[in-house]
CSV table of C-alpha atoms in Angstrom, one decimal:
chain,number,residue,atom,x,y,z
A,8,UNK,CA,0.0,0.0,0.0
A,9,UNK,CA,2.7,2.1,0.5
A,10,UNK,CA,4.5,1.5,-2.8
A,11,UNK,CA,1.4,2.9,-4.0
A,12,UNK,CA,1.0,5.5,-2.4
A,13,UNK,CA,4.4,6.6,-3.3
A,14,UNK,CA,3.7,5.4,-6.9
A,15,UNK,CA,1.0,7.7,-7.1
A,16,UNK,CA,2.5,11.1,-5.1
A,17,UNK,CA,5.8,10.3,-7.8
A,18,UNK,CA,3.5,10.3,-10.7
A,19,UNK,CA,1.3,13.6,-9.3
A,20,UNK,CA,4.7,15.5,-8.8
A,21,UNK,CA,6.4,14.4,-12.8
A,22,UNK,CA,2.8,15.9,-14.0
A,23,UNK,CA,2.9,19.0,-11.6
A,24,UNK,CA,6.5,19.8,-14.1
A,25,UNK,CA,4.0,19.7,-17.0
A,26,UNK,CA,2.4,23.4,-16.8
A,27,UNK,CA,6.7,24.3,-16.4
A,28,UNK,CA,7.3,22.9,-19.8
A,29,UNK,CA,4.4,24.0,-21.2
A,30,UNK,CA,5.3,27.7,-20.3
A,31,UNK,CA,8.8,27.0,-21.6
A,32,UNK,CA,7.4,25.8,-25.2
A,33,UNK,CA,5.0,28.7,-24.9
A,34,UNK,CA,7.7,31.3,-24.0
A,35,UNK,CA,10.1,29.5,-27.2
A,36,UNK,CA,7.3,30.2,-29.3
A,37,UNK,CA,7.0,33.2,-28.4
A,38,UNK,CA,10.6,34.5,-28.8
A,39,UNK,CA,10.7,32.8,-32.2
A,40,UNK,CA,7.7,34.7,-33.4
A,41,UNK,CA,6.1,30.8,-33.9
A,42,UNK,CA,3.2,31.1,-32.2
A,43,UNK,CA,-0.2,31.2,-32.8
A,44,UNK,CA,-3.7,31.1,-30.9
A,45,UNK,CA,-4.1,27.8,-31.7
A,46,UNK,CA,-0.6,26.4,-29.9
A,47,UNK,CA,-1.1,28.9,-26.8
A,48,UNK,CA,-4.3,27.8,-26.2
A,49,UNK,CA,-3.3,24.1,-26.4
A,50,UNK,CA,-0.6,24.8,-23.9
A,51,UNK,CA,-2.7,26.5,-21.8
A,52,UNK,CA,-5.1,23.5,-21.5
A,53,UNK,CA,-2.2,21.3,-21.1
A,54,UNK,CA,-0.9,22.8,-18.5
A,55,UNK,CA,-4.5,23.2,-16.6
A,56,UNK,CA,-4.8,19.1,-17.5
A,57,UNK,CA,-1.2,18.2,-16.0
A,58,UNK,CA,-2.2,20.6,-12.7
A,59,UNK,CA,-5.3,19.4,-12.7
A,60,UNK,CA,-4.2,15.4,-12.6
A,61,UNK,CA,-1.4,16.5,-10.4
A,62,UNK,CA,-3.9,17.6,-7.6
A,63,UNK,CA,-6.1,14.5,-8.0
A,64,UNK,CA,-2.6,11.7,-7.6
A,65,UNK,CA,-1.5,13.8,-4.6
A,66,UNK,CA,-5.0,14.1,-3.2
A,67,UNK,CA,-5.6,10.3,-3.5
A,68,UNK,CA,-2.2,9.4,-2.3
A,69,UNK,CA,-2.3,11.6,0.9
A,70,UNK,CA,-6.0,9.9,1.5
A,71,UNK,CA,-4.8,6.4,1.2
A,72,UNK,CA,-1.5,7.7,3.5
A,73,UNK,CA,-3.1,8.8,6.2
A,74,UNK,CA,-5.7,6.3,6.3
A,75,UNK,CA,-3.0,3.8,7.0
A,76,UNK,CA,-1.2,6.3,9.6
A,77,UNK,CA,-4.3,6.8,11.3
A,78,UNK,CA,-4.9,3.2,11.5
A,79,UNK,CA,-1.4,2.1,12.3
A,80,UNK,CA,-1.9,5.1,15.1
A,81,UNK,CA,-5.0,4.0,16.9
A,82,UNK,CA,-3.1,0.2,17.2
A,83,UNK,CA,-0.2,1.9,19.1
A,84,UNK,CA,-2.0,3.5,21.2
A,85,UNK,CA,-4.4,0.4,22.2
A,86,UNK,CA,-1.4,-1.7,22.4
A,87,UNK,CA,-0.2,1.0,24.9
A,88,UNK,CA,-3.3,1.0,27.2
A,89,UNK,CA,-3.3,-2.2,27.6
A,90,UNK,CA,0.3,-2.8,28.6
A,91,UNK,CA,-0.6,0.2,31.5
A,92,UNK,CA,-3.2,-1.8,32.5
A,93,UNK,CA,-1.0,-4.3,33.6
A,94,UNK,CA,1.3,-2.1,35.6
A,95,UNK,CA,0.7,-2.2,39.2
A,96,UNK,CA,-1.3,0.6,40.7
A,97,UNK,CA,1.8,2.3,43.0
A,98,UNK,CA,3.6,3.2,39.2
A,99,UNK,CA,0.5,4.7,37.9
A,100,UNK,CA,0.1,6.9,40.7
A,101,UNK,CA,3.7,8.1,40.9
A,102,UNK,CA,4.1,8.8,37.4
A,103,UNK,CA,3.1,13.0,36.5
A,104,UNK,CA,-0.4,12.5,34.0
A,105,UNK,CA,1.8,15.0,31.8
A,106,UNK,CA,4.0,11.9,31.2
A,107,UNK,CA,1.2,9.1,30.1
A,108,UNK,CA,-0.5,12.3,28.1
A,109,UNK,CA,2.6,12.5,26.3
A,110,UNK,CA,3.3,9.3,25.8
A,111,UNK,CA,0.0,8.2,24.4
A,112,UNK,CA,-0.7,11.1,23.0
A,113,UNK,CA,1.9,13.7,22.1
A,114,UNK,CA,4.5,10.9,21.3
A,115,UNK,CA,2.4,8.3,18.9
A,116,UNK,CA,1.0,11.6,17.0
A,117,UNK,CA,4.9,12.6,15.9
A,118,UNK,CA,5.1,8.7,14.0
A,119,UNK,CA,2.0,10.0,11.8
A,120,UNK,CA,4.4,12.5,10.1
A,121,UNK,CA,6.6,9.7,9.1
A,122,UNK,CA,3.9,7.3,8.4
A,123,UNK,CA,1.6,9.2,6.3
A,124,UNK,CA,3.4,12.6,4.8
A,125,UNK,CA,7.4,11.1,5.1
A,126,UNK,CA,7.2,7.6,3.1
A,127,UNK,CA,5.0,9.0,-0.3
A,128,UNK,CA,6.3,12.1,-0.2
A,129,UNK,CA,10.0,11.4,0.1
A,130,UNK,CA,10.2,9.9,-3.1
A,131,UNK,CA,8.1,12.5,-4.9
A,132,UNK,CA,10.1,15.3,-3.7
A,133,UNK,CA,13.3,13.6,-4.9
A,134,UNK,CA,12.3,12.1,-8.1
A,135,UNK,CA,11.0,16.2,-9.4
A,136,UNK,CA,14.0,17.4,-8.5
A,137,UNK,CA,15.9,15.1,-10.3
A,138,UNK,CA,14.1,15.3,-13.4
A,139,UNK,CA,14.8,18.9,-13.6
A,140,UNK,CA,17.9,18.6,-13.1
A,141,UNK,CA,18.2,15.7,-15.6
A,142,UNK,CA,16.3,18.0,-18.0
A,143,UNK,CA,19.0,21.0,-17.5
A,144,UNK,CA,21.6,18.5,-18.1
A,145,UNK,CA,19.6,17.5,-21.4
A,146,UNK,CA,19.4,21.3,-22.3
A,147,UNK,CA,22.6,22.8,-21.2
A,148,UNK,CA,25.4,20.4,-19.2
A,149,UNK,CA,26.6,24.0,-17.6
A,150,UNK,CA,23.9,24.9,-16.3
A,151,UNK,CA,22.9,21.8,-14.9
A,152,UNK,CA,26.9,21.8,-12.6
A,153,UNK,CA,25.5,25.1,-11.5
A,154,UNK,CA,22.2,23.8,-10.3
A,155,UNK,CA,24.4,20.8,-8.6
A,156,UNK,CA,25.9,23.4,-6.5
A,157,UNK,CA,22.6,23.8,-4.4
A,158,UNK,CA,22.6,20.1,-3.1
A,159,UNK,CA,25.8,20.5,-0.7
A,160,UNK,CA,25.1,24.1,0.2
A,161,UNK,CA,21.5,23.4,1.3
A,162,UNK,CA,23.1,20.4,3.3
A,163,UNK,CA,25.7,22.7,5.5
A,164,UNK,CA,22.6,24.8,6.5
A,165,UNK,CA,20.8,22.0,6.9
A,166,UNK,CA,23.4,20.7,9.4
A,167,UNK,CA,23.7,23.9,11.0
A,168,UNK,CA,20.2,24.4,12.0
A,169,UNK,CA,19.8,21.0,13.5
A,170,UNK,CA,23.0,21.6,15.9
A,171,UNK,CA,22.1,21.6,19.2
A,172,UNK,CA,19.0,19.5,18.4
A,173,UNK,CA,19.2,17.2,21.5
A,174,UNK,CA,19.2,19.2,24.1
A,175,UNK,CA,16.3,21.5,22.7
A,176,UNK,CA,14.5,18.6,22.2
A,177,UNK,CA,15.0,17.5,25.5
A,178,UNK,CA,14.0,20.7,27.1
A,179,UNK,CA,10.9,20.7,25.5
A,180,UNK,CA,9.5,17.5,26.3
A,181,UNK,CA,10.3,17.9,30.1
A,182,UNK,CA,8.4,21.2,30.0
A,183,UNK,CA,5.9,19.8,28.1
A,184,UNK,CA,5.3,17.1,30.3
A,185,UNK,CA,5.5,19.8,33.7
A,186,UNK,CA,2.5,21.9,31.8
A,187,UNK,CA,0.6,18.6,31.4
A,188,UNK,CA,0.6,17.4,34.5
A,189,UNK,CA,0.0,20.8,36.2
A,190,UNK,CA,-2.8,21.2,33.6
A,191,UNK,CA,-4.0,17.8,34.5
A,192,UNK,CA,-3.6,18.9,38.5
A,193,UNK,CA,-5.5,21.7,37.9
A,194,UNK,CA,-8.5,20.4,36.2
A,195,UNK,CA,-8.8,18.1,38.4
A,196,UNK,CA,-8.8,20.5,41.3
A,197,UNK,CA,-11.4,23.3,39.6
A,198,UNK,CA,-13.4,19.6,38.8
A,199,UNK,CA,-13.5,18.9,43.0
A,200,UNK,CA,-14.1,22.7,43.6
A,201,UNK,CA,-17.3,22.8,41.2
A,202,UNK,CA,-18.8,19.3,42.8
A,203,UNK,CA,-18.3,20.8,46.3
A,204,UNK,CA,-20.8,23.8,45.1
């Protein structure tokens, strides 16, 4: 399911280059003094066609994607309820509810990115890229070194955004697990203070 999935986001992104090369003929023509109502308005209603089929492939391949995720999802998290019910009573009460929110909650919600936007789209986002480039190459071998030079420069920034990613990381789920559990404490105590009226 998957593989078609990705099969399908692939194909949506090679159409989405269609309205591109359509401008490109049309802009040709143009410059050559070739064109004529006729071929503009076939490009034109090319390139709504290649958009259009685009939207539907990505459309169908995000539904089928997240279908999955959201399945996959709601398994975790009954696999996960069901272990803590066999966890003796003392742990349960020790442990912050910030920290069983998160964990059911916050933590099996970060797989769906992976699950249903990382695995189709992946290969879509790499395979347009690479057939523009291949088409620069096909066009003009220069031009396609220069747009070679992008790959390693977006990596360094890459790289240097994520430093220091750990800790961050770190930080934020042990304040996000304080607010939980003080937001949990305090329902809990507004809940008491309403029965009590």
């Amino acid at each position: 399911m998957c593989i078609r999935d990705s099969f399908l986001a692939v194909l949506g992104e090679l159409f989405g280059m269609g309205p591109f090369l359509m401008v490109a003929v049309l802009a040709d023509a143009l410059y050559r003094g070739t064109a004529t109502p006729t071929l503009v308005l076939f490009l034109c209603g090319g390139a709504a066609v290649c958009q259009i089929i685009k939207m539907l492939l990505t459309w169908r391949s995000s539904l089928m994607s997240h279908k999955i995720s959201f399945t996959i999802l709601k398994n975790i998290r009954e696999a996960i309820t069901d272990r803590m019910a066999k966890v003796p009573m003392g742990i349960m009460l020790e442990t912050p509810t910030g920290a069983f929110k998160n964990l059911i909650v916050d933590n099996v919600a970060k797989l769906e990115d992976s699950m249903a936007h990382f695995m189709p789209e992946l290969p879509s986002n790499i395979a347009a890229p690479l057939c523009s480039i291949l088409l620069i190459f096909l066009l003009d071998w220069r031009m396609g070194l220069a747009a070679l030079v992008t790959i390693p420069l977006g990596t360094l920034f890459f790289a240097a955004m994520m430093r220091g990613y750990g800790p961050r990381m770190e930080n934020y789920m042990r304040s996000a697990n304080e607010m939980n559990s003080t937001l949990a404490v305090s329902y809990t105590h507004l809940r008491a203070h309403e029965t009590t009226l």
